[in-house]
Short mmCIF file of C-alpha atoms and ligand atoms in Angstrom, two decimals:
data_model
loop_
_atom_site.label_atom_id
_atom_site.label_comp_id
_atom_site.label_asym_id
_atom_site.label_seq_id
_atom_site.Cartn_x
_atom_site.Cartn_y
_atom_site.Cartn_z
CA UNK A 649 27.23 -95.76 65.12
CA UNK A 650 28.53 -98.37 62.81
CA UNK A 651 28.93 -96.57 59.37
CA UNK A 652 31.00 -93.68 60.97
CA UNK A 653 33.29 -96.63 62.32
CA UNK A 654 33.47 -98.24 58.83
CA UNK A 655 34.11 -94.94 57.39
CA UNK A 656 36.93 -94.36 58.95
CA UNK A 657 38.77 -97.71 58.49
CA UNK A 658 38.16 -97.52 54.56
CA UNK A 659 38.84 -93.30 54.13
CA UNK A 660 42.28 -94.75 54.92
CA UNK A 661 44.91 -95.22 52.07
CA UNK A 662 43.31 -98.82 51.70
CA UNK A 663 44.81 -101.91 50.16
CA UNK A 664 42.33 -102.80 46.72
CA UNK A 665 42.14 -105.91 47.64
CA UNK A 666 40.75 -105.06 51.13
CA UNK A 667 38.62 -102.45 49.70
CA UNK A 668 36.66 -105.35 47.53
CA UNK A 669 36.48 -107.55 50.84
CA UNK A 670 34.63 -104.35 52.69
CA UNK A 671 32.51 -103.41 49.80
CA UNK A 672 30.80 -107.36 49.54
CA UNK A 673 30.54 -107.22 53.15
CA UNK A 674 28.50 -103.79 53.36
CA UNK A 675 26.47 -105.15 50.31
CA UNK A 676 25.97 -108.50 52.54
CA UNK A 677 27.85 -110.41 50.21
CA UNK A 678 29.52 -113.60 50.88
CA UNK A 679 33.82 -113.50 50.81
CA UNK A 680 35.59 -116.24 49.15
CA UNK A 681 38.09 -118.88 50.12
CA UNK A 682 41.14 -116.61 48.41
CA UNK A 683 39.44 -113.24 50.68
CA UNK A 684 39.41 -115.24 53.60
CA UNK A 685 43.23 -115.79 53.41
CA UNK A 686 43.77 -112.19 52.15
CA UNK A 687 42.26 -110.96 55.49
CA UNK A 688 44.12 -113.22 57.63
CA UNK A 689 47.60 -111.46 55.33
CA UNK A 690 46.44 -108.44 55.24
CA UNK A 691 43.78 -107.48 57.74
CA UNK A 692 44.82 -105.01 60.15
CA UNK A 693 42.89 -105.62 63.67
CA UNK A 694 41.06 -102.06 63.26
CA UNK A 695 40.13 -103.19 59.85
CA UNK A 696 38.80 -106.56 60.03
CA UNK A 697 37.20 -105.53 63.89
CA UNK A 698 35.04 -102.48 62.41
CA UNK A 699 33.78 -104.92 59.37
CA UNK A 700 33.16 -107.74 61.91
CA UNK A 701 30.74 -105.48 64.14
CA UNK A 702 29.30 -104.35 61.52
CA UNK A 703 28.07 -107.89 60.82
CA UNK A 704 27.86 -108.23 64.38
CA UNK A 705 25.21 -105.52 64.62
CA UNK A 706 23.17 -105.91 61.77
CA UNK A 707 22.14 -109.75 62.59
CA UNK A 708 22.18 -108.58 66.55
CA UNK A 709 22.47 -105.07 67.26
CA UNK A 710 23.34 -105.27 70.87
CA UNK A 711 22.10 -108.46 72.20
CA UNK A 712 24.41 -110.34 73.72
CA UNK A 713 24.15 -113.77 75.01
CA UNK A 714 25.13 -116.10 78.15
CA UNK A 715 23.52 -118.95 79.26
CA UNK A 716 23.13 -120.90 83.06
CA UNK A 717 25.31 -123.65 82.51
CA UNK A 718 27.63 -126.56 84.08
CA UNK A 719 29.66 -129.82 82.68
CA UNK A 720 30.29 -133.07 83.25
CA UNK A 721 33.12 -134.47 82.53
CA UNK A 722 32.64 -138.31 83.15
CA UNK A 723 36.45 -139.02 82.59
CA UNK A 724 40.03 -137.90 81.71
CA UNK A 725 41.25 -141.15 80.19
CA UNK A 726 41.42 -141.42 77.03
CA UNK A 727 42.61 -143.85 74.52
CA UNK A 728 43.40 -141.15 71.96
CA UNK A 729 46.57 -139.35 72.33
CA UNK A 730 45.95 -135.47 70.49
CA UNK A 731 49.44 -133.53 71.13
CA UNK A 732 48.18 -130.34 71.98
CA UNK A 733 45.63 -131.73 74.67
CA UNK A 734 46.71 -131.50 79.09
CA UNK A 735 43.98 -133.47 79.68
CA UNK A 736 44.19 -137.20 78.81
CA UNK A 737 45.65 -139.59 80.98
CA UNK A 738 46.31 -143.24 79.89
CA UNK A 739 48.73 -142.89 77.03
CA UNK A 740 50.80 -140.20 79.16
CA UNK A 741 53.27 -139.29 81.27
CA UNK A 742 51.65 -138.59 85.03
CA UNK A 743 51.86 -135.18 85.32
CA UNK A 744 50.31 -133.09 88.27
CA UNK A 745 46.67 -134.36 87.42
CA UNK A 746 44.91 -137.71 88.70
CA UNK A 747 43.40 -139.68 86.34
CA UNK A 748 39.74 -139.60 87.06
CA UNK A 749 36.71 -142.09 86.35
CA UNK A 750 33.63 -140.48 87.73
CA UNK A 751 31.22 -143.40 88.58
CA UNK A 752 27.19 -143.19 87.09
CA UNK A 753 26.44 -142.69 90.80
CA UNK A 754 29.04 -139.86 91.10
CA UNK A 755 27.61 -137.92 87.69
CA UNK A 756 24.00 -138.56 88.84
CA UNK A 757 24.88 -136.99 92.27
CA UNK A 758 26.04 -134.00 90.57
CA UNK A 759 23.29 -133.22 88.71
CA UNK A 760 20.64 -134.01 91.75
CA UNK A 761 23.11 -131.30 93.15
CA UNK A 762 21.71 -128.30 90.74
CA UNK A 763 18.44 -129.52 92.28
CA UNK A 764 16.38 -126.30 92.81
CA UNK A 765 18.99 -124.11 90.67
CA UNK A 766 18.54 -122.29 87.55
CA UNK A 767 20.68 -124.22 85.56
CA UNK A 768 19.18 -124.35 81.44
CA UNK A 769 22.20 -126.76 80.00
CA UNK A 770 24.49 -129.92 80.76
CA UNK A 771 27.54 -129.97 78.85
CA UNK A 772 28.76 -133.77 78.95
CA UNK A 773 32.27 -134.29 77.10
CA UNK A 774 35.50 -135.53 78.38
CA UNK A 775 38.33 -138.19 77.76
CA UNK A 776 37.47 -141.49 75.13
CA UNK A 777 37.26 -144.24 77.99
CA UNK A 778 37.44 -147.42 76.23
CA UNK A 779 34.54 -149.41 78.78
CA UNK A 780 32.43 -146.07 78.75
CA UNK A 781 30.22 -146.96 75.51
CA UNK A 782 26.75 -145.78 73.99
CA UNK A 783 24.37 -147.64 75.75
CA UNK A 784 26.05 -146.89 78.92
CA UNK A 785 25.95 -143.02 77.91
CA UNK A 786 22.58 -143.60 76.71
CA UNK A 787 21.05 -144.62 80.02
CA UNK A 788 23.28 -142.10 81.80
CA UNK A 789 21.04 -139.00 79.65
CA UNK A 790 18.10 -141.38 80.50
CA UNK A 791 18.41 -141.36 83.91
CA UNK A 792 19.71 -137.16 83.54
CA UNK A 793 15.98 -136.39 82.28
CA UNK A 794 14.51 -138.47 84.79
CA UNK A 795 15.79 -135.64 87.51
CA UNK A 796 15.87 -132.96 85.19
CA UNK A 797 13.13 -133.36 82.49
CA UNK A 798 13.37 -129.48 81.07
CA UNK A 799 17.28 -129.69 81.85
CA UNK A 800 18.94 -129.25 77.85
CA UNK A 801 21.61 -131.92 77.31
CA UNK A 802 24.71 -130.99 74.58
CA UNK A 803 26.60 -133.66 74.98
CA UNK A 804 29.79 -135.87 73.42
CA UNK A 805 31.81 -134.48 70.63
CA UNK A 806 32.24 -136.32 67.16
CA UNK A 807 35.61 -137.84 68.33
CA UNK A 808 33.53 -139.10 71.35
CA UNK A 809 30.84 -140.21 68.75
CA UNK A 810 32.87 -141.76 66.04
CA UNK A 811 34.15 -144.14 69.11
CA UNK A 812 30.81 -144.89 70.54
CA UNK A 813 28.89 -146.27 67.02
CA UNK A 814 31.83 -148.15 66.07
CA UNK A 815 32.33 -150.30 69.57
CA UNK A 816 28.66 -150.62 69.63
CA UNK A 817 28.42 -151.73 65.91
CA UNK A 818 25.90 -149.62 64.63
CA UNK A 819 25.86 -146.54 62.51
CA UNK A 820 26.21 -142.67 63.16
CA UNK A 821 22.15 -142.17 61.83
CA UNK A 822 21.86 -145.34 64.66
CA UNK A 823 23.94 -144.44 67.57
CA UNK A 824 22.44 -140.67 67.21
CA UNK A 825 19.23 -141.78 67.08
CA UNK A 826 19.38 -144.20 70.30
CA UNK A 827 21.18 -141.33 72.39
CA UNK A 828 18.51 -138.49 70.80
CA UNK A 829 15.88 -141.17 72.31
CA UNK A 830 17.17 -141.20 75.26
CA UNK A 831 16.93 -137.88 75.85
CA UNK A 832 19.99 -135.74 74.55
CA UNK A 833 19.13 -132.04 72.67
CA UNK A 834 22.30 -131.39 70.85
CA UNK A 835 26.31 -131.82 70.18
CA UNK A 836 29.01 -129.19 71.43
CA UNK A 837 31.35 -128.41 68.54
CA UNK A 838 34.36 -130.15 70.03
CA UNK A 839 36.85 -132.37 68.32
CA UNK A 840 36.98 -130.23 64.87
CA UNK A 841 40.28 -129.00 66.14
CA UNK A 842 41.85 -127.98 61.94
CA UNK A 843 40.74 -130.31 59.59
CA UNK A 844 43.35 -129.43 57.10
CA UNK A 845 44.49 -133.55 56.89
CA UNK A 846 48.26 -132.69 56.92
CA UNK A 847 47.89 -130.74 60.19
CA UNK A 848 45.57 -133.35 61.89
CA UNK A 849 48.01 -135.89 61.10
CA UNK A 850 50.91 -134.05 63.05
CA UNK A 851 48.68 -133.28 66.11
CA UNK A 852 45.78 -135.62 66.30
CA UNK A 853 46.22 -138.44 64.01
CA UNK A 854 45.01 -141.17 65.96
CA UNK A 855 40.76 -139.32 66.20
CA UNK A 856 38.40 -139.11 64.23
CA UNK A 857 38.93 -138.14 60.31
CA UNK A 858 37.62 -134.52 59.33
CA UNK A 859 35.24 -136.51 57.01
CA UNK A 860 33.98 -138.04 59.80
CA UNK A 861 33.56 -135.07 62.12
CA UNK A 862 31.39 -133.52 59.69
CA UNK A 863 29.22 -136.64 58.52
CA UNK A 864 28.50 -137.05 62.03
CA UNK A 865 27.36 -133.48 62.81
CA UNK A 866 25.79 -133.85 59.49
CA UNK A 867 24.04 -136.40 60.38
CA UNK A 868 22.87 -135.44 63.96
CA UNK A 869 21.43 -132.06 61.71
CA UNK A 870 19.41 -134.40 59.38
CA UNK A 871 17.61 -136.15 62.52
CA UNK A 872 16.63 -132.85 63.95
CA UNK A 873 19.75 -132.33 66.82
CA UNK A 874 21.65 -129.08 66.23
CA UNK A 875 25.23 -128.83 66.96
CA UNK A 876 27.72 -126.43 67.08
CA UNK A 877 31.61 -126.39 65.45
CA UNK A 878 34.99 -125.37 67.12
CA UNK A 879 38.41 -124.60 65.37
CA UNK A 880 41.26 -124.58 67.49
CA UNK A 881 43.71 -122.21 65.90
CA UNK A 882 47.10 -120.93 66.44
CA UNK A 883 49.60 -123.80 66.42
CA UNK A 884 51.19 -125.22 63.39
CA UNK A 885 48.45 -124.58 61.04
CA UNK A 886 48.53 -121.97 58.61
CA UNK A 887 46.20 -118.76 57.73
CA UNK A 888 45.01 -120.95 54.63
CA UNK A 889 44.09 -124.40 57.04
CA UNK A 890 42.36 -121.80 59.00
CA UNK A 891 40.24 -120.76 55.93
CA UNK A 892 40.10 -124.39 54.69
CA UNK A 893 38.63 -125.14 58.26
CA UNK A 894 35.61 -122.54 58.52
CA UNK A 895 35.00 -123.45 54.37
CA UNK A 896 34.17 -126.96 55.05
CA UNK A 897 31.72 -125.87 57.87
CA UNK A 898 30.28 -123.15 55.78
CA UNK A 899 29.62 -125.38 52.81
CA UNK A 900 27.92 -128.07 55.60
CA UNK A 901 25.94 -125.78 57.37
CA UNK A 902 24.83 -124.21 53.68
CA UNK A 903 23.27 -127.99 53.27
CA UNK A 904 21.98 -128.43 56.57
CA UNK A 905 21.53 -125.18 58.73
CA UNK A 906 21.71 -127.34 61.93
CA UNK A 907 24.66 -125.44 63.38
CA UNK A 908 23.98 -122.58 66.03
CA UNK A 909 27.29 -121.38 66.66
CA UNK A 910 30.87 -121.21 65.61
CA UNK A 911 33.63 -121.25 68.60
CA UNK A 912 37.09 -120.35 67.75
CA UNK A 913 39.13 -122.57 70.61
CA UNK A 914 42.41 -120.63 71.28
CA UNK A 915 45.57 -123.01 71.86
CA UNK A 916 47.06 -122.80 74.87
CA UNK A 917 50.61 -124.36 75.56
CA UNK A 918 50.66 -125.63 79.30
CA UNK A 919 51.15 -129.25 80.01
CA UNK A 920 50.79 -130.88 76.53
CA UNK A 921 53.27 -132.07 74.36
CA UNK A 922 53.70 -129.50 71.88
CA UNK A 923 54.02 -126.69 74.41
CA UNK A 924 57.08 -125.50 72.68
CA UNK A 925 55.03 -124.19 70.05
CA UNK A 926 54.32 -120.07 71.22
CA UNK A 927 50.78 -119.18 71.90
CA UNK A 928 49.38 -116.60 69.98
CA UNK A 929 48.54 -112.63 70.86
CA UNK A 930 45.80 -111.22 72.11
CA UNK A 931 45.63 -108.89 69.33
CA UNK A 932 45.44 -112.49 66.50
CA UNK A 933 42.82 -113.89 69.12
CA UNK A 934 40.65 -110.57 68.05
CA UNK A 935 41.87 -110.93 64.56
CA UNK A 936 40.38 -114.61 64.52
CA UNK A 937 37.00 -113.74 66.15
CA UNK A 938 36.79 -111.50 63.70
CA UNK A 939 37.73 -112.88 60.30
CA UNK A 940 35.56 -115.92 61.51
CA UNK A 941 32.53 -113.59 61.85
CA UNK A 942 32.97 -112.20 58.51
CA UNK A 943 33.88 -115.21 56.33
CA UNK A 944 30.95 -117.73 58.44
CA UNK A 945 28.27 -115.69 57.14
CA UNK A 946 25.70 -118.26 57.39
CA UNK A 947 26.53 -118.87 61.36
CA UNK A 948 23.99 -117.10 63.17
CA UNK A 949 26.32 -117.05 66.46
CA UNK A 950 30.22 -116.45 67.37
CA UNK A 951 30.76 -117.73 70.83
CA UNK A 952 34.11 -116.68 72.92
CA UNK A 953 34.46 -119.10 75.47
CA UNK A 954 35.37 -117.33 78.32
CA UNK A 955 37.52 -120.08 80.87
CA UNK A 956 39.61 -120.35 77.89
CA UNK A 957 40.18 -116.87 76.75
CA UNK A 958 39.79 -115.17 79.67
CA UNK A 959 37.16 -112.76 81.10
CA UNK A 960 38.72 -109.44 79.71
CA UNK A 961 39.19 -110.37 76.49
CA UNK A 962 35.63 -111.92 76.34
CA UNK A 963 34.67 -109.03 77.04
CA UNK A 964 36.92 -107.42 74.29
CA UNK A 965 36.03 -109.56 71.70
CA UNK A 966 31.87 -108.24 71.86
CA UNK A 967 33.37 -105.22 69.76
CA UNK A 968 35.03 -107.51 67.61
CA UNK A 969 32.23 -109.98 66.42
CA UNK A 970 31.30 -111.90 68.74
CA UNK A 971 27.74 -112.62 70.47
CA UNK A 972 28.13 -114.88 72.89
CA UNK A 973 30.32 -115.52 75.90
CA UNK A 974 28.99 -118.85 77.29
CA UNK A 975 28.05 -119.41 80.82
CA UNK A 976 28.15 -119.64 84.36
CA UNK A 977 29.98 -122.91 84.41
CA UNK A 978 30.17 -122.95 88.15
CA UNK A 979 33.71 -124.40 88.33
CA UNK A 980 33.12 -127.67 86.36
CA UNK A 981 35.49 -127.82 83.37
CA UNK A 982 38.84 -128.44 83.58
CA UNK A 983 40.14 -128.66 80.12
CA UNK A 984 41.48 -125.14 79.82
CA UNK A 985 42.58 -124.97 83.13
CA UNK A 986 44.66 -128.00 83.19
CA UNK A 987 46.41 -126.38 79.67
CA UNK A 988 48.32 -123.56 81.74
CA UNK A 989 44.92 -120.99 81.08
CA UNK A 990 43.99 -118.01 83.40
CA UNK A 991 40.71 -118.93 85.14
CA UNK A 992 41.75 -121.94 86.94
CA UNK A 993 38.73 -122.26 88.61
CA UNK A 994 36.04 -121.21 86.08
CA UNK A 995 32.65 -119.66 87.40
CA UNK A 996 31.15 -116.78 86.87
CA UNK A 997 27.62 -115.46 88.60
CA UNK A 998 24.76 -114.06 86.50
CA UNK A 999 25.70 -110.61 87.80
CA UNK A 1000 29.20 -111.31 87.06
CA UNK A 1001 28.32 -111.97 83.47
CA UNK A 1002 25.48 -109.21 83.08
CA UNK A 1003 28.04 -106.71 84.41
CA UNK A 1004 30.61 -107.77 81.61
CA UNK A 1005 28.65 -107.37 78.88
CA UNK A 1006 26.73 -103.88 80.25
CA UNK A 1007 30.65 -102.50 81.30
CA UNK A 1008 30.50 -102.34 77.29
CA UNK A 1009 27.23 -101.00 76.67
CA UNK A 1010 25.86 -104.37 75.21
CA UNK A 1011 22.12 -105.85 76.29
CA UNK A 1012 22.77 -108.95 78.50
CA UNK A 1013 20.64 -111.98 77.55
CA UNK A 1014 20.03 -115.04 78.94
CA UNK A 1015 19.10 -117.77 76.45
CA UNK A 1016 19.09 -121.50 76.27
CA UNK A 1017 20.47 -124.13 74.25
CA UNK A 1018 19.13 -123.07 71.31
CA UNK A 1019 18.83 -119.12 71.54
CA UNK A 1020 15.37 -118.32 72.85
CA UNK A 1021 15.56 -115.78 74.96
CA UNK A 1022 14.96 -116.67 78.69
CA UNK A 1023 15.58 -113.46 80.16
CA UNK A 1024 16.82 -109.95 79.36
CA UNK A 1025 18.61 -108.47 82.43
CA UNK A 1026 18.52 -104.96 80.69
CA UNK A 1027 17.55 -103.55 83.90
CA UNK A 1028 19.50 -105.49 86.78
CA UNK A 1029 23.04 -105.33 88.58
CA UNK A 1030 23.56 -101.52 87.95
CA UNK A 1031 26.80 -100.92 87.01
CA UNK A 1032 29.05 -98.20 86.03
CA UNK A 1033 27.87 -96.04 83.09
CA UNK A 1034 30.19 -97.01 80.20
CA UNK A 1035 31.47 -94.34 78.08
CA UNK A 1036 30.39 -94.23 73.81
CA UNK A 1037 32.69 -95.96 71.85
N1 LIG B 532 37.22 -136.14 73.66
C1 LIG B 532 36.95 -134.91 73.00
C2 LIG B 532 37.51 -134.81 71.64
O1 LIG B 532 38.64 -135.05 71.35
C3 LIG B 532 37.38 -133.72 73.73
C4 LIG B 532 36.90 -133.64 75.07
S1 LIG B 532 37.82 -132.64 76.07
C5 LIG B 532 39.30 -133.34 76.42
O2 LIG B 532 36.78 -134.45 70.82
#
């Protein structure tokens, strides 16, 4: 199915320089820095899309991934102040939000509250609270696995990270290493935002460096935690930061291979203080996924994160790279929401999800943290034939 698709895009009157870009990619060659940015110029959607599931379907065919998931989110303050963000409180304005300080009893509570549920994955991020350090966080994970021993826990970004080791005066190798033996499996990829320095300096200057971000994930690799990475794209930066951006993880994960997945984080513009700057289409959303399939070739997974894309064009994006949509969430993030997106109230049901990704004639699997399969729902929640694309 995928050559005939491929066929067409190139039997067009194509560009040379796109024709060199879809040659290395059929040969499974790696694109450069100077490709990447002539795809992001040049790349029509129909063009870029049929080379990105093409990738797409030679590392995965069909499979398609989801996972039983919810977050915690231990606090919105946050002594950072990152321009494009709706959800710190303590630097800002009040706006129509609370700030919120959920106590260890609270967090513990919720997770007793999964008791019984087939929940595979805590997600733990949230706002840099200045009195919430790593051995509190430690002990928090501790006392996580002492309820839920098989329970995965991905947990604080590098911002969160950088602040952590340097209140509790030790190093990244140290504070990773007390919070790994306490019981957490793995970083989420948040924080990255563009690491371009001029552009992190306009809209994040106060966080962590981009040097920073990727010692620490480098470092949480080396002592056996995989993480993944995020870019959040379509603001100020340009086509080339964007390129820059996925380069520096490419050349990281080429040293360590302890990344799993590469999330593109879309910016949205409610309730922030840049949220004069337009959001981008739908149609450069598809663009992105795929562009980032095709220049991360040593990713093994493109995630689109559904509460902040939305549902349909989650589902959307499956044709255009991507192989996994994330999880049930059950309603317990609220940093998308709270920036003006769609799904205000973000939970989907396993047969919500299987149906999304079978609607598009994709195979619906549930994995964990790390991408073993747990189970293939192949055969469950019937749903409307879908028609060959
Ligand atoms: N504190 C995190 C960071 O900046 C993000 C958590 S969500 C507001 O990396």
């Amino acid at each position: 199915m995928t050559a005939p698709q491929i066929e067409l895009v190139l039997s067009k009157d194509l560009d040379q320089d796109l024709r060199k870009i879809a040659d290395k990619v059929i040969a499974g060659e790696r694109i450069t820095f100077d490709e990447g940015v002539i795809l992001y110029k040049k790349g029509e959607l129909a063009f870029v899309g049929a080379l990105a599931n093409f990738i797409r379907e030679r590392k995965h065919g069909d499979n398609t991934y989801f996972n039983k998931n919810f977050h915690v989110e231990p606090t919105n303050i946050c002594v950072f102040d990152c321009k494009f963000c709706a959800y710190s409180k303590l630097l800002r304005e009040k706006t129509e939000y609370d700030a919120w300080e959920l106590s260890e009893e609270q967090i513990i509570e919720k997770v007793k509250s999964y008791e019984g549920t087939a929940v595979t994955e805590v997600h733990i991020v949230g706002g840099v609270h200045p009195k919430m350090g790593l051995h509190y966080f430690a002990n928090l994970i501790k006392k996580i696995k002492e309820i839920r021993p098989d329970i995965h826990v991905k947990a604080f970004t590098a911002v969160e990270l950088e602040y952590m080791c340097r209140k509790a005066k030790v190093s990244y190798r140290e504070g990773l290493q007390i919070l790994k033996d306490h019981g957490q499996n793995s970083l989420p990829g948040g924080g990255a935002e563009i690491f371009a320095e001029a552009i992190r300096e306009e809209i994040c200057k106060d966080k962590c460096t981009s040097d920073e971000w990727l010692e620490i994930h480098q470092t949480a690799h080396e002592i056996g935690m995989p993480s993944n990475a995020t870019m959040l794209y379509g603001h100020i930066e340009s086509f080339e930061d964007r390129v820059d951006h996925m380069n520096r993880l490419r050349e990281l994960q080429d040293k360590t291979g302890g990344f799993n997945t590469f999330i593109p984080l879309k910016y949205r513009n409610g309730n922030n203080q840049m949220s004069h700057v337009e959001e981008v289409s739908v149609i450069e959303d598809l663009r992105n996924y795929a562009i980032a399939r095709i220049y991360m070739d040593n990713f093994p997974h493109l995630k689109a994160y559904w509460p902040m894309i939305g549902r349909d064009t989650a589902q959307i994006s499956l044709s255009y790279g991507v192989n996994d949509i994330d999880g049930t969430i059950d309603d317990t993030t609220k940093i998308y929401s709270m920036a003006g997106a769609e799904e205000q109230n973000p939970a989907m049901t396993t047969e919500q999800l299987v149906k999304l990704i079978k609607q598009v004639n994709r195979k619906p699997l549930e994995r964990d943290s790390i991408y073993n399969i747990v189970k293939d729902y192949t055969n469950e929640f019937e749903t409307k034939e879908a028609s060959p694309y």
